[in-house]
Amino acid sequence: MAAATLLCPRPARSQTYPDRPITLVIPFAPGGGTDVLARILAPVLAEKLGGTIVIETVSGAAGNMGSARTARSNPDGTTLLLHNVGFAINAALYRTLPFESERDLLPVAFVSDSPLVILGRKTIPADTLPELIAWMKSSPTPATLAHAGVGSASHFAIVPLATAAGKADMIPYRGGGPAMQDVIGGHADLTATPLQAAVGPASEGLAKAFAVTSAERAPMMPTVPSLADALGPKSLTNFWSLLLTRAGTPQAITDRLRAALEAALVEPQLLDAFAKAGVTVSAKQYRSEAGAKALLHQEIEHWREVVRENRIEAP
C-alpha cells in the first residue's frame, strides 16, 4: 500500500490554482498611474480567478526593485507584477540589472494603454505648450523636471522638453505620485504623469496640463494638445501596462491567468473605471502570449534606439 501511494500522482498545482493568496507587485509608490490601475484591476481579476489578490508596493530604482522581487519569486503564479513602459525602458537603459528582463520574467498580457500628460505647477508663467517651451528657454534658471526615476516613463516623456529648451534640471523621485505631488505643491516645475493621475489636479486647478504624449488629443482632456504638435512624433510615449510573472511558471497557470484577465477586461464595472481613468484596453493581439512577447521585445528595441540617440546613461 505504501509503495502504491508513492506511485500515485498528486494533483497538479495548476488544477487548484490559485490555492493561496496572489501577490500583485506594484513597482512604484502609491498615487501614481500604475498604482491607480492596479487598484481597479485587482478586485475584478481576483473574482475571475476565484482567489485573493494582495497589492504589495515595492518601489525604487525606477521600478527595478519590484521587477527584481518578482524575478526572485517562485514560478507558481502566486507573484504577479504590473509594470508599465518603464519596464522596456529599463531593459534598454541599464547595462546590468539583477534580473534578465526577457529571460527571468514572463509577459502574461498587455493590459492597457494611456498617454502621459505634461503637468506643470499652476504658477508657471505660461498657458500653452509653445509658451511653456519659450519660458523654459528664457528662464534664468533651468526648469525643474520631476520624474519617477531614471528609466521611468515619466523621465523619458519629459526628455523631449528638456532637449527643446536646451536646459533643465531633471530630478528623480521614488515614483510618479511623489513627483506629481511636488509639482502640485510648487516644489518642482514640471512632470509627466499618466492621464488617469493628471485629470484630477488639472481639472481642479491644482496644476496646468500642457500636452499629452499621444498622437491624438485625449477625450478626457480635449483642449490639451499633443506634444507632437510642437516637438514632432518622436516625442510621444505610450504609457502601456503589462502583467508579468516569474518565467518558468507552468503553462496551465499562465493560461488560467490570461483567461481570467480576458474575462476581467470585458466587465462593465472595469471598463467604466478604465474610461473614467482615461485608460483603454490593450489590443487583443497583445493579450496573447506570443503577441505580448513580441510587443515587449519590439518596445525594448525602440527604447534602445531612443537611449542611443539621446545619449542617456543609467545612474
PDB file of C-alpha atoms in Angstrom:
ATOM      1  CA  MET A   1       0.000   0.000   0.000  1.00  0.00           C
ATOM      2  CA  ALA A   2       2.809   2.379   0.893  1.00  0.00           C
ATOM      3  CA  ALA A   3       4.537   1.787  -2.425  1.00  0.00           C
ATOM      4  CA  ALA A   4       1.283   2.226  -4.284  1.00  0.00           C
ATOM      5  CA  THR A   5       0.693   5.506  -2.512  1.00  0.00           C
ATOM      6  CA  LEU A   6       4.099   6.777  -3.551  1.00  0.00           C
ATOM      7  CA  LEU A   7       3.351   5.959  -7.160  1.00  0.00           C
ATOM      8  CA  CYS A   8       0.010   7.764  -7.203  1.00  0.00           C
ATOM      9  CA  PRO A   9       0.363  11.107  -8.985  1.00  0.00           C
ATOM     10  CA  ARG A  10      -0.540  14.169  -6.960  1.00  0.00           C
ATOM     11  CA  PRO A  11      -2.950  16.721  -8.400  1.00  0.00           C
ATOM     12  CA  ALA A  12      -1.090  19.342 -10.385  1.00  0.00           C
ATOM     13  CA  ARG A  13      -0.844  22.775  -8.771  1.00  0.00           C
ATOM     14  CA  SER A  14      -2.375  24.233 -11.908  1.00  0.00           C
ATOM     15  CA  GLN A  15      -5.600  22.307 -11.272  1.00  0.00           C
ATOM     16  CA  THR A  16      -6.126  24.022  -7.924  1.00  0.00           C
ATOM     17  CA  TYR A  17      -4.621  27.417  -8.801  1.00  0.00           C
ATOM     18  CA  PRO A  18      -4.909  29.749  -7.036  1.00  0.00           C
ATOM     19  CA  ASP A  19      -4.721  27.774  -3.802  1.00  0.00           C
ATOM     20  CA  ARG A  20      -3.198  30.646  -1.820  1.00  0.00           C
ATOM     21  CA  PRO A  21      -3.320  34.473  -1.961  1.00  0.00           C
ATOM     22  CA  ILE A  22      -1.703  36.072  -5.003  1.00  0.00           C
ATOM     23  CA  THR A  23       0.673  38.995  -4.524  1.00  0.00           C
ATOM     24  CA  LEU A  24       0.420  41.735  -7.145  1.00  0.00           C
ATOM     25  CA  VAL A  25       3.655  43.732  -7.040  1.00  0.00           C
ATOM     26  CA  ILE A  26       3.433  47.422  -7.926  1.00  0.00           C
ATOM     27  CA  PRO A  27       6.953  48.769  -8.562  1.00  0.00           C
ATOM     28  CA  PHE A  28       6.121  52.425  -7.922  1.00  0.00           C
ATOM     29  CA  ALA A  29       4.986  54.490  -4.954  1.00  0.00           C
ATOM     30  CA  PRO A  30       1.244  54.809  -4.222  1.00  0.00           C
ATOM     31  CA  GLY A  31      -0.648  57.518  -6.079  1.00  0.00           C
ATOM     32  CA  GLY A  32       0.944  57.045  -9.497  1.00  0.00           C
ATOM     33  CA  GLY A  33      -0.778  55.771 -12.625  1.00  0.00           C
ATOM     34  CA  THR A  34       0.258  52.135 -12.243  1.00  0.00           C
ATOM     35  CA  ASP A  35      -0.950  52.078  -8.648  1.00  0.00           C
ATOM     36  CA  VAL A  36      -4.313  53.558  -9.680  1.00  0.00           C
ATOM     37  CA  LEU A  37      -4.667  50.960 -12.427  1.00  0.00           C
ATOM     38  CA  ALA A  38      -3.755  48.085 -10.106  1.00  0.00           C
ATOM     39  CA  ARG A  39      -6.477  49.025  -7.653  1.00  0.00           C
ATOM     40  CA  ILE A  40      -9.035  48.988 -10.453  1.00  0.00           C
ATOM     41  CA  LEU A  41      -7.855  45.671 -11.875  1.00  0.00           C
ATOM     42  CA  ALA A  42      -7.034  43.620  -8.768  1.00  0.00           C
ATOM     43  CA  PRO A  43     -10.534  43.029  -7.326  1.00  0.00           C
ATOM     44  CA  VAL A  44     -12.031  42.111 -10.700  1.00  0.00           C
ATOM     45  CA  LEU A  45      -9.157  39.784 -11.599  1.00  0.00           C
ATOM     46  CA  ALA A  46      -9.364  38.163  -8.152  1.00  0.00           C
ATOM     47  CA  GLU A  47     -13.060  37.492  -8.677  1.00  0.00           C
ATOM     48  CA  LYS A  48     -12.418  35.864 -12.059  1.00  0.00           C
ATOM     49  CA  LEU A  49      -9.654  33.705 -10.587  1.00  0.00           C
ATOM     50  CA  GLY A  50     -11.746  32.762  -7.580  1.00  0.00           C
ATOM     51  CA  GLY A  51      -8.983  33.816  -5.216  1.00  0.00           C
ATOM     52  CA  THR A  52      -7.479  36.708  -3.299  1.00  0.00           C
ATOM     53  CA  ILE A  53      -5.057  39.313  -4.640  1.00  0.00           C
ATOM     54  CA  VAL A  54      -2.957  41.394  -2.249  1.00  0.00           C
ATOM     55  CA  ILE A  55      -1.233  44.502  -3.608  1.00  0.00           C
ATOM     56  CA  GLU A  56       2.389  44.915  -2.495  1.00  0.00           C
ATOM     57  CA  THR A  57       4.245  48.149  -3.216  1.00  0.00           C
ATOM     58  CA  VAL A  58       7.954  47.605  -3.924  1.00  0.00           C
ATOM     59  CA  SER A  59       9.143  50.975  -5.193  1.00  0.00           C
ATOM     60  CA  GLY A  60      12.577  52.296  -6.054  1.00  0.00           C
ATOM     61  CA  ALA A  61      15.208  52.241  -8.808  1.00  0.00           C
ATOM     62  CA  ALA A  62      12.688  53.284 -11.486  1.00  0.00           C
ATOM     63  CA  GLY A  63      10.651  50.136 -10.924  1.00  0.00           C
ATOM     64  CA  ASN A  64      13.583  47.724 -10.969  1.00  0.00           C
ATOM     65  CA  MET A  65      13.200  46.752  -7.313  1.00  0.00           C
ATOM     66  CA  GLY A  66       9.680  45.481  -7.946  1.00  0.00           C
ATOM     67  CA  SER A  67      10.814  43.623 -11.045  1.00  0.00           C
ATOM     68  CA  ALA A  68      13.668  42.006  -9.111  1.00  0.00           C
ATOM     69  CA  ARG A  69      11.257  40.995  -6.349  1.00  0.00           C
ATOM     70  CA  THR A  70       9.103  39.196  -8.903  1.00  0.00           C
ATOM     71  CA  ALA A  71      12.085  37.628 -10.685  1.00  0.00           C
ATOM     72  CA  ARG A  72      13.137  36.050  -7.365  1.00  0.00           C
ATOM     73  CA  SER A  73       9.686  34.649  -6.602  1.00  0.00           C
ATOM     74  CA  ASN A  74       8.597  31.047  -7.021  1.00  0.00           C
ATOM     75  CA  PRO A  75       7.425  30.191 -10.560  1.00  0.00           C
ATOM     76  CA  ASP A  76       3.946  29.223  -9.419  1.00  0.00           C
ATOM     77  CA  GLY A  77       1.773  32.180 -10.419  1.00  0.00           C
ATOM     78  CA  THR A  78       1.367  33.484  -6.877  1.00  0.00           C
ATOM     79  CA  THR A  79       3.504  36.561  -7.534  1.00  0.00           C
ATOM     80  CA  LEU A  80       2.482  38.876 -10.349  1.00  0.00           C
ATOM     81  CA  LEU A  81       3.965  42.179 -11.487  1.00  0.00           C
ATOM     82  CA  LEU A  82       2.019  45.048 -13.012  1.00  0.00           C
ATOM     83  CA  HIS A  83       4.552  47.269 -14.743  1.00  0.00           C
ATOM     84  CA  ASN A  84       4.446  49.944 -17.398  1.00  0.00           C
ATOM     85  CA  VAL A  85       6.516  51.152 -20.342  1.00  0.00           C
ATOM     86  CA  GLY A  86       9.333  51.763 -17.857  1.00  0.00           C
ATOM     87  CA  PHE A  87       9.958  48.014 -17.853  1.00  0.00           C
ATOM     88  CA  ALA A  88      11.062  48.171 -21.503  1.00  0.00           C
ATOM     89  CA  ILE A  89      12.943  51.424 -20.946  1.00  0.00           C
ATOM     90  CA  ASN A  90      14.917  49.910 -18.072  1.00  0.00           C
ATOM     91  CA  ALA A  91      15.856  46.900 -20.196  1.00  0.00           C
ATOM     92  CA  ALA A  92      17.180  49.307 -22.819  1.00  0.00           C
ATOM     93  CA  LEU A  93      18.897  51.705 -20.435  1.00  0.00           C
ATOM     94  CA  TYR A  94      20.654  49.612 -17.802  1.00  0.00           C
ATOM     95  CA  ARG A  95      23.650  47.532 -18.833  1.00  0.00           C
ATOM     96  CA  THR A  96      23.291  45.334 -15.771  1.00  0.00           C
ATOM     97  CA  LEU A  97      20.171  44.517 -13.780  1.00  0.00           C
ATOM     98  CA  PRO A  98      19.619  41.951 -11.016  1.00  0.00           C
ATOM     99  CA  PHE A  99      17.433  40.076 -13.498  1.00  0.00           C
ATOM    100  CA  GLU A 100      17.205  39.487 -17.241  1.00  0.00           C
ATOM    101  CA  SER A 101      14.060  41.219 -18.494  1.00  0.00           C
ATOM    102  CA  GLU A 102      13.118  38.774 -21.252  1.00  0.00           C
ATOM    103  CA  ARG A 103      14.523  35.653 -19.592  1.00  0.00           C
ATOM    104  CA  ASP A 104      13.523  35.858 -15.926  1.00  0.00           C
ATOM    105  CA  LEU A 105      10.106  37.458 -16.299  1.00  0.00           C
ATOM    106  CA  LEU A 106       7.268  36.209 -18.468  1.00  0.00           C
ATOM    107  CA  PRO A 107       4.770  38.637 -20.020  1.00  0.00           C
ATOM    108  CA  VAL A 108       1.271  37.295 -19.417  1.00  0.00           C
ATOM    109  CA  ALA A 109      -0.521  40.003 -21.386  1.00  0.00           C
ATOM    110  CA  PHE A 110      -0.571  43.704 -22.108  1.00  0.00           C
ATOM    111  CA  VAL A 111      -3.430  45.260 -20.169  1.00  0.00           C
ATOM    112  CA  SER A 112      -3.950  48.906 -21.041  1.00  0.00           C
ATOM    113  CA  ASP A 113      -2.819  51.957 -22.965  1.00  0.00           C
ATOM    114  CA  SER A 114      -2.858  55.604 -21.949  1.00  0.00           C
ATOM    115  CA  PRO A 115      -0.995  58.790 -22.763  1.00  0.00           C
ATOM    116  CA  LEU A 116       1.007  60.694 -20.223  1.00  0.00           C
ATOM    117  CA  VAL A 117       0.309  64.341 -19.502  1.00  0.00           C
ATOM    118  CA  ILE A 118       2.912  67.082 -19.234  1.00  0.00           C
ATOM    119  CA  LEU A 119       1.776  68.674 -15.986  1.00  0.00           C
ATOM    120  CA  GLY A 120       3.144  71.940 -14.604  1.00  0.00           C
ATOM    121  CA  ARG A 121       2.816  73.875 -11.381  1.00  0.00           C
ATOM    122  CA  LYS A 122      -0.118  76.267 -11.511  1.00  0.00           C
ATOM    123  CA  THR A 123       2.090  79.361 -11.122  1.00  0.00           C
ATOM    124  CA  ILE A 124       4.219  78.738 -14.226  1.00  0.00           C
ATOM    125  CA  PRO A 125       4.009  81.923 -16.357  1.00  0.00           C
ATOM    126  CA  ALA A 126       2.766  80.016 -19.418  1.00  0.00           C
ATOM    127  CA  ASP A 127      -0.588  78.620 -20.521  1.00  0.00           C
ATOM    128  CA  THR A 128       0.174  76.901 -23.834  1.00  0.00           C
ATOM    129  CA  LEU A 129       2.813  74.431 -24.978  1.00  0.00           C
ATOM    130  CA  PRO A 130       4.681  76.995 -27.139  1.00  0.00           C
ATOM    131  CA  GLU A 131       4.613  79.462 -24.228  1.00  0.00           C
ATOM    132  CA  LEU A 132       5.966  76.767 -21.922  1.00  0.00           C
ATOM    133  CA  ILE A 133       8.895  75.987 -24.212  1.00  0.00           C
ATOM    134  CA  ALA A 134       9.614  79.709 -24.635  1.00  0.00           C
ATOM    135  CA  TRP A 135       9.588  80.187 -20.852  1.00  0.00           C
ATOM    136  CA  MET A 136      11.920  77.218 -20.336  1.00  0.00           C
ATOM    137  CA  LYS A 137      14.347  78.701 -22.859  1.00  0.00           C
ATOM    138  CA  SER A 138      14.273  82.237 -21.437  1.00  0.00           C
ATOM    139  CA  SER A 139      14.171  81.461 -17.715  1.00  0.00           C
ATOM    140  CA  PRO A 140      17.419  82.495 -15.989  1.00  0.00           C
ATOM    141  CA  THR A 141      17.368  79.219 -14.049  1.00  0.00           C
ATOM    142  CA  PRO A 142      16.695  75.808 -15.607  1.00  0.00           C
ATOM    143  CA  ALA A 143      13.194  74.432 -15.134  1.00  0.00           C
ATOM    144  CA  THR A 144      12.962  71.595 -12.616  1.00  0.00           C
ATOM    145  CA  LEU A 145      11.550  68.442 -14.199  1.00  0.00           C
ATOM    146  CA  ALA A 146      10.380  65.852 -11.671  1.00  0.00           C
ATOM    147  CA  HIS A 147      10.161  62.228 -12.743  1.00  0.00           C
ATOM    148  CA  ALA A 148       9.702  58.744 -11.289  1.00  0.00           C
ATOM    149  CA  GLY A 149      13.375  57.815 -11.603  1.00  0.00           C
ATOM    150  CA  VAL A 150      15.951  57.433 -14.352  1.00  0.00           C
ATOM    151  CA  GLY A 151      14.498  54.986 -16.836  1.00  0.00           C
ATOM    152  CA  SER A 152      10.886  55.614 -15.883  1.00  0.00           C
ATOM    153  CA  ALA A 153       8.195  56.527 -18.387  1.00  0.00           C
ATOM    154  CA  SER A 154       7.867  59.990 -16.871  1.00  0.00           C
ATOM    155  CA  HIS A 155      11.617  60.518 -17.279  1.00  0.00           C
ATOM    156  CA  PHE A 156      11.657  59.663 -20.965  1.00  0.00           C
ATOM    157  CA  ALA A 157       8.416  61.545 -21.643  1.00  0.00           C
ATOM    158  CA  ILE A 158       9.925  64.857 -20.497  1.00  0.00           C
ATOM    159  CA  VAL A 159      13.313  64.393 -22.158  1.00  0.00           C
ATOM    160  CA  PRO A 160      11.976  65.971 -25.408  1.00  0.00           C
ATOM    161  CA  LEU A 161      11.007  69.107 -23.442  1.00  0.00           C
ATOM    162  CA  ALA A 162      14.455  69.363 -21.891  1.00  0.00           C
ATOM    163  CA  THR A 163      16.020  68.905 -25.328  1.00  0.00           C
ATOM    164  CA  ALA A 164      13.784  71.571 -26.872  1.00  0.00           C
ATOM    165  CA  ALA A 165      14.563  74.046 -24.086  1.00  0.00           C
ATOM    166  CA  GLY A 166      18.280  73.330 -24.170  1.00  0.00           C
ATOM    167  CA  LYS A 167      18.436  73.235 -20.371  1.00  0.00           C
ATOM    168  CA  ALA A 168      16.595  71.620 -17.461  1.00  0.00           C
ATOM    169  CA  ASP A 169      17.261  70.086 -14.066  1.00  0.00           C
ATOM    170  CA  MET A 170      15.986  66.503 -14.081  1.00  0.00           C
ATOM    171  CA  ILE A 171      15.017  65.412 -10.558  1.00  0.00           C
ATOM    172  CA  PRO A 172      14.341  61.712  -9.839  1.00  0.00           C
ATOM    173  CA  TYR A 173      11.738  60.625  -7.289  1.00  0.00           C
ATOM    174  CA  ARG A 174      10.725  57.219  -5.920  1.00  0.00           C
ATOM    175  CA  GLY A 175       7.601  57.228  -8.060  1.00  0.00           C
ATOM    176  CA  GLY A 176       5.257  59.273 -10.195  1.00  0.00           C
ATOM    177  CA  GLY A 177       2.952  60.028  -7.274  1.00  0.00           C
ATOM    178  CA  PRO A 178       5.562  61.899  -5.186  1.00  0.00           C
ATOM    179  CA  ALA A 179       6.826  63.702  -8.309  1.00  0.00           C
ATOM    180  CA  MET A 180       3.318  64.902  -9.141  1.00  0.00           C
ATOM    181  CA  GLN A 181       2.686  65.997  -5.550  1.00  0.00           C
ATOM    182  CA  ASP A 182       5.796  68.190  -5.617  1.00  0.00           C
ATOM    183  CA  VAL A 183       4.563  69.835  -8.819  1.00  0.00           C
ATOM    184  CA  ILE A 184       1.157  70.437  -7.233  1.00  0.00           C
ATOM    185  CA  GLY A 185       2.905  71.839  -4.164  1.00  0.00           C
ATOM    186  CA  GLY A 186       5.027  74.173  -6.288  1.00  0.00           C
ATOM    187  CA  HIS A 187       8.312  72.499  -5.349  1.00  0.00           C
ATOM    188  CA  ALA A 188       9.027  71.390  -8.944  1.00  0.00           C
ATOM    189  CA  ASP A 189       8.064  72.946 -12.261  1.00  0.00           C
ATOM    190  CA  LEU A 190       7.000  70.041 -14.452  1.00  0.00           C
ATOM    191  CA  THR A 191       6.408  66.325 -14.559  1.00  0.00           C
ATOM    192  CA  ALA A 192       4.940  63.745 -16.921  1.00  0.00           C
ATOM    193  CA  THR A 193       2.229  61.667 -15.316  1.00  0.00           C
ATOM    194  CA  PRO A 194      -0.345  59.182 -16.647  1.00  0.00           C
ATOM    195  CA  LEU A 195      -3.638  60.656 -17.792  1.00  0.00           C
ATOM    196  CA  GLN A 196      -5.583  58.906 -15.055  1.00  0.00           C
ATOM    197  CA  ALA A 197      -3.441  60.596 -12.394  1.00  0.00           C
ATOM    198  CA  ALA A 198      -3.395  64.023 -14.076  1.00  0.00           C
ATOM    199  CA  VAL A 199      -7.108  64.569 -14.713  1.00  0.00           C
ATOM    200  CA  GLY A 200      -7.973  65.436 -11.114  1.00  0.00           C
ATOM    201  CA  PRO A 201      -5.228  68.001 -10.407  1.00  0.00           C
ATOM    202  CA  ALA A 202      -5.694  69.637 -13.822  1.00  0.00           C
ATOM    203  CA  SER A 203      -9.491  69.898 -13.591  1.00  0.00           C
ATOM    204  CA  GLU A 204      -9.308  71.224 -10.027  1.00  0.00           C
ATOM    205  CA  GLY A 205      -6.825  73.948 -10.959  1.00  0.00           C
ATOM    206  CA  LEU A 206      -4.050  72.472  -8.838  1.00  0.00           C
ATOM    207  CA  ALA A 207      -1.737  72.159 -11.850  1.00  0.00           C
ATOM    208  CA  LYS A 208      -1.601  73.048 -15.543  1.00  0.00           C
ATOM    209  CA  ALA A 209      -1.845  70.437 -18.304  1.00  0.00           C
ATOM    210  CA  PHE A 210       0.324  71.471 -21.252  1.00  0.00           C
ATOM    211  CA  ALA A 211       0.338  68.405 -23.527  1.00  0.00           C
ATOM    212  CA  VAL A 212      -0.483  64.712 -23.871  1.00  0.00           C
ATOM    213  CA  THR A 213       2.064  62.227 -25.198  1.00  0.00           C
ATOM    214  CA  SER A 214      -0.347  60.529 -27.619  1.00  0.00           C
ATOM    215  CA  ALA A 215      -0.681  61.408 -31.292  1.00  0.00           C
ATOM    216  CA  GLU A 216      -4.318  62.410 -30.780  1.00  0.00           C
ATOM    217  CA  ARG A 217      -5.895  64.505 -28.079  1.00  0.00           C
ATOM    218  CA  ALA A 218      -7.330  62.563 -25.164  1.00  0.00           C
ATOM    219  CA  PRO A 219     -11.155  62.607 -24.897  1.00  0.00           C
ATOM    220  CA  MET A 220     -10.841  63.382 -21.185  1.00  0.00           C
ATOM    221  CA  MET A 221      -8.689  66.436 -21.964  1.00  0.00           C
ATOM    222  CA  PRO A 222      -9.937  67.608 -25.371  1.00  0.00           C
ATOM    223  CA  THR A 223      -8.364  71.068 -25.090  1.00  0.00           C
ATOM    224  CA  VAL A 224      -4.874  69.755 -24.308  1.00  0.00           C
ATOM    225  CA  PRO A 225      -2.712  69.387 -27.446  1.00  0.00           C
ATOM    226  CA  SER A 226      -0.428  66.546 -28.429  1.00  0.00           C
ATOM    227  CA  LEU A 227       3.243  67.004 -27.586  1.00  0.00           C
ATOM    228  CA  ALA A 228       3.878  66.134 -31.225  1.00  0.00           C
ATOM    229  CA  ASP A 229       2.228  69.407 -32.295  1.00  0.00           C
ATOM    230  CA  ALA A 230       5.327  71.253 -31.099  1.00  0.00           C
ATOM    231  CA  LEU A 231       8.027  68.588 -30.952  1.00  0.00           C
ATOM    232  CA  GLY A 232       7.148  66.005 -33.609  1.00  0.00           C
ATOM    233  CA  PRO A 233       6.099  62.328 -33.478  1.00  0.00           C
ATOM    234  CA  LYS A 234       9.334  61.083 -31.898  1.00  0.00           C
ATOM    235  CA  SER A 235       8.394  62.939 -28.707  1.00  0.00           C
ATOM    236  CA  LEU A 236       5.430  60.626 -27.995  1.00  0.00           C
ATOM    237  CA  THR A 237       5.248  57.939 -25.282  1.00  0.00           C
ATOM    238  CA  ASN A 238       2.515  55.316 -24.902  1.00  0.00           C
ATOM    239  CA  PHE A 239       2.033  54.584 -21.212  1.00  0.00           C
ATOM    240  CA  TRP A 240       1.051  50.929 -21.529  1.00  0.00           C
ATOM    241  CA  SER A 241       0.699  48.479 -18.671  1.00  0.00           C
ATOM    242  CA  LEU A 242       1.813  44.853 -18.717  1.00  0.00           C
ATOM    243  CA  LEU A 243       1.093  41.919 -16.418  1.00  0.00           C
ATOM    244  CA  LEU A 244       4.100  39.644 -15.836  1.00  0.00           C
ATOM    245  CA  THR A 245       5.028  36.692 -13.676  1.00  0.00           C
ATOM    246  CA  ARG A 246       8.144  34.648 -12.994  1.00  0.00           C
ATOM    247  CA  ALA A 247       9.485  32.787 -16.025  1.00  0.00           C
ATOM    248  CA  GLY A 248       9.096  29.033 -15.700  1.00  0.00           C
ATOM    249  CA  THR A 249       5.559  29.274 -14.362  1.00  0.00           C
ATOM    250  CA  PRO A 250       3.599  26.277 -15.721  1.00  0.00           C
ATOM    251  CA  GLN A 251       1.744  26.917 -18.957  1.00  0.00           C
ATOM    252  CA  ALA A 252      -1.550  25.819 -17.423  1.00  0.00           C
ATOM    253  CA  ILE A 253      -1.235  28.532 -14.773  1.00  0.00           C
ATOM    254  CA  THR A 254      -0.336  31.304 -17.213  1.00  0.00           C
ATOM    255  CA  ASP A 255      -3.207  30.193 -19.449  1.00  0.00           C
ATOM    256  CA  ARG A 256      -5.534  30.414 -16.446  1.00  0.00           C
ATOM    257  CA  LEU A 257      -4.224  33.874 -15.607  1.00  0.00           C
ATOM    258  CA  ARG A 258      -4.690  35.040 -19.172  1.00  0.00           C
ATOM    259  CA  ALA A 259      -8.224  33.651 -19.365  1.00  0.00           C
ATOM    260  CA  ALA A 260      -9.151  35.354 -16.080  1.00  0.00           C
ATOM    261  CA  LEU A 261      -7.661  38.616 -17.311  1.00  0.00           C
ATOM    262  CA  GLU A 262      -9.648  38.367 -20.548  1.00  0.00           C
ATOM    263  CA  ALA A 263     -12.823  37.861 -18.528  1.00  0.00           C
ATOM    264  CA  ALA A 264     -11.957  40.822 -16.294  1.00  0.00           C
ATOM    265  CA  LEU A 265     -11.264  43.146 -19.222  1.00  0.00           C
ATOM    266  CA  VAL A 266     -14.822  42.861 -20.551  1.00  0.00           C
ATOM    267  CA  GLU A 267     -16.520  43.503 -17.200  1.00  0.00           C
ATOM    268  CA  PRO A 268     -18.646  46.678 -17.429  1.00  0.00           C
ATOM    269  CA  GLN A 269     -17.507  47.890 -13.999  1.00  0.00           C
ATOM    270  CA  LEU A 270     -13.850  47.625 -15.002  1.00  0.00           C
ATOM    271  CA  LEU A 271     -14.390  49.230 -18.403  1.00  0.00           C
ATOM    272  CA  ASP A 272     -16.278  52.089 -16.756  1.00  0.00           C
ATOM    273  CA  ALA A 273     -13.452  52.611 -14.264  1.00  0.00           C
ATOM    274  CA  PHE A 274     -10.888  52.452 -17.077  1.00  0.00           C
ATOM    275  CA  ALA A 275     -12.834  55.055 -19.073  1.00  0.00           C
ATOM    276  CA  LYS A 276     -13.052  57.386 -16.081  1.00  0.00           C
ATOM    277  CA  ALA A 277      -9.298  57.000 -15.633  1.00  0.00           C
ATOM    278  CA  GLY A 278      -8.578  57.707 -19.303  1.00  0.00           C
ATOM    279  CA  VAL A 279      -7.347  54.171 -19.960  1.00  0.00           C
ATOM    280  CA  THR A 280      -8.182  51.870 -22.869  1.00  0.00           C
ATOM    281  CA  VAL A 281      -7.776  48.088 -23.011  1.00  0.00           C
ATOM    282  CA  SER A 282      -4.740  46.924 -24.985  1.00  0.00           C
ATOM    283  CA  ALA A 283      -5.353  45.456 -28.424  1.00  0.00           C
ATOM    284  CA  LYS A 284      -6.395  41.796 -28.493  1.00  0.00           C
ATOM    285  CA  GLN A 285      -3.270  40.598 -30.304  1.00  0.00           C
ATOM    286  CA  TYR A 286      -1.070  41.864 -27.458  1.00  0.00           C
ATOM    287  CA  ARG A 287      -3.072  39.964 -24.849  1.00  0.00           C
ATOM    288  CA  SER A 288      -1.868  36.601 -26.179  1.00  0.00           C
ATOM    289  CA  GLU A 289       1.389  35.005 -25.045  1.00  0.00           C
ATOM    290  CA  ALA A 290       3.068  35.302 -28.433  1.00  0.00           C
ATOM    291  CA  GLY A 291       1.752  38.809 -29.029  1.00  0.00           C
ATOM    292  CA  ALA A 292       2.833  40.051 -25.601  1.00  0.00           C
ATOM    293  CA  LYS A 293       6.348  38.647 -26.006  1.00  0.00           C
ATOM    294  CA  ALA A 294       6.705  40.130 -29.489  1.00  0.00           C
ATOM    295  CA  LEU A 295       5.493  43.593 -28.494  1.00  0.00           C
ATOM    296  CA  LEU A 296       7.677  43.682 -25.386  1.00  0.00           C
ATOM    297  CA  HIS A 297      10.750  42.830 -27.466  1.00  0.00           C
ATOM    298  CA  GLN A 298       9.779  45.494 -30.013  1.00  0.00           C
ATOM    299  CA  GLU A 299       9.374  48.086 -27.263  1.00  0.00           C
ATOM    300  CA  ILE A 300      12.771  47.265 -25.755  1.00  0.00           C
ATOM    301  CA  GLU A 301      14.443  47.699 -29.147  1.00  0.00           C
ATOM    302  CA  HIS A 302      12.625  51.014 -29.688  1.00  0.00           C
ATOM    303  CA  TRP A 303      13.822  52.418 -26.378  1.00  0.00           C
ATOM    304  CA  ARG A 304      17.374  51.219 -27.041  1.00  0.00           C
ATOM    305  CA  GLU A 305      17.332  53.472 -30.086  1.00  0.00           C
ATOM    306  CA  VAL A 306      15.999  56.385 -28.016  1.00  0.00           C
ATOM    307  CA  VAL A 307      18.716  55.837 -25.390  1.00  0.00           C
ATOM    308  CA  ARG A 308      21.408  55.855 -28.081  1.00  0.00           C
ATOM    309  CA  GLU A 309      20.054  58.919 -29.874  1.00  0.00           C
ATOM    310  CA  ASN A 310      19.765  60.973 -26.682  1.00  0.00           C
ATOM    311  CA  ARG A 311      22.933  59.573 -25.066  1.00  0.00           C
ATOM    312  CA  ILE A 312      21.050  58.815 -21.869  1.00  0.00           C
ATOM    313  CA  GLU A 313      23.042  56.969 -19.225  1.00  0.00           C
ATOM    314  CA  ALA A 314      21.850  54.969 -16.259  1.00  0.00           C
ATOM    315  CA  PRO A 315      22.770  56.391 -12.842  1.00  0.00           C
TER     316      PRO A 315
END
